Amino acid sequence: MRISDLRLLDIVNIKDGRRLGPIKDLDLDLEKGIVKGMVVPGPARGSWGLFGGGKPEDFIIPWERVKKIGVDVILVDAQDLPEYHPENDDRR
């Protein structure tokens, strides 16, 4: 599987079944040649302000939290994710 293939997959938290979205980036350790984690978009925190006050922050899911990579989804155990409020999520 290629990185470009991974970016097409949705990430789902097995804790609550929440769809976290696609991978935005990978956190790599180039010296060791390993993937340290996946960068995913954080949940929206309110309406978009004049200077992007409601812009979600990205967060990293450590690679050891990846439980399964399937043909169309990546299952992760992200038990300590920020709280999600669907009414504030502009990604729908």
Coordinates of C-alpha atoms in Angstrom, one line a residue:
M1 CA 0.0 0.0 0.0
R2 CA 1.2 3.5 -0.8
I3 CA 0.9 6.7 1.2
S4 CA -1.3 8.1 -1.6
D5 CA -3.6 5.1 -1.1
L6 CA -3.8 5.7 2.7
R7 CA -4.9 9.3 2.1
L8 CA -8.1 8.0 0.4
L9 CA -9.2 6.0 3.5
D10 CA -11.5 7.3 6.2
I11 CA -10.2 7.1 9.8
V12 CA -12.8 5.7 12.3
N13 CA -12.4 5.8 16.1
I14 CA -13.3 2.3 17.5
K15 CA -14.1 3.9 20.9
D16 CA -17.2 5.7 19.6
G17 CA -17.5 4.9 15.9
R18 CA -16.8 8.5 15.0
R19 CA -15.5 9.3 11.6
L20 CA -12.4 11.4 12.0
G21 CA -11.9 12.1 8.3
P22 CA -9.0 11.4 6.0
I23 CA -5.3 11.5 6.8
K24 CA -3.9 15.0 6.3
D25 CA -0.3 14.0 6.8
L26 CA 2.0 11.4 8.3
D27 CA 4.5 12.0 11.2
L28 CA 7.7 10.2 10.1
D29 CA 11.0 9.5 11.8
L30 CA 13.3 9.6 8.9
E31 CA 16.4 8.5 10.9
K32 CA 14.7 5.3 12.0
G33 CA 12.6 4.8 8.9
I34 CA 9.3 4.5 10.8
V35 CA 5.8 6.0 10.8
K36 CA 5.2 7.7 14.2
G37 CA 1.6 8.7 13.6
M38 CA -1.1 10.1 11.4
V39 CA -2.1 13.8 11.4
V40 CA -5.9 14.2 11.2
P41 CA -8.2 17.2 11.3
G42 CA -9.6 18.1 14.8
P43 CA -13.2 18.7 15.4
A44 CA -14.6 22.2 14.7
R45 CA -14.8 24.4 17.9
G46 CA -17.5 26.8 16.9
S47 CA -18.4 29.1 14.1
W48 CA -15.7 30.5 11.8
G49 CA -14.6 33.9 13.2
L50 CA -13.1 36.8 11.3
F51 CA -9.6 35.4 11.9
G52 CA -10.4 31.8 11.9
G53 CA -11.3 31.5 15.6
G54 CA -13.3 28.4 15.0
K55 CA -10.7 26.6 12.9
P56 CA -10.0 23.1 14.2
E57 CA -6.5 22.2 15.2
D58 CA -5.0 19.1 13.7
F59 CA -3.9 16.3 16.1
I60 CA -1.6 13.2 15.8
I61 CA -2.8 9.7 16.3
P62 CA 0.2 7.6 17.3
W63 CA 0.9 4.7 14.9
E64 CA 0.6 2.2 17.7
R65 CA -3.1 3.2 18.1
V66 CA -3.9 2.0 14.5
K67 CA -5.8 -1.3 15.0
K68 CA -6.7 -2.3 11.4
I69 CA -6.2 -0.9 7.9
G70 CA -8.9 -2.2 5.6
V71 CA -9.8 -1.5 2.0
D72 CA -11.8 1.6 2.7
V73 CA -11.2 2.5 6.4
I74 CA -8.5 2.7 9.0
L75 CA -9.7 1.8 12.5
V76 CA -7.9 3.5 15.4
D77 CA -8.2 3.5 19.2
A78 CA -8.2 7.2 19.9
Q79 CA -9.6 7.2 23.4
D80 CA -8.3 10.7 24.4
L81 CA -9.5 12.7 21.4
P82 CA -11.0 16.2 21.9
E83 CA -14.7 16.3 22.5
Y84 CA -16.8 16.3 19.3
H85 CA -19.9 18.5 18.9
P86 CA -21.5 17.7 15.5
E87 CA -23.6 20.9 15.5
N88 CA -20.2 22.8 15.2
D89 CA -18.7 20.6 12.5
D90 CA -18.5 22.4 9.2
R91 CA -17.1 19.3 7.4
R92 CA -20.5 17.6 7.0

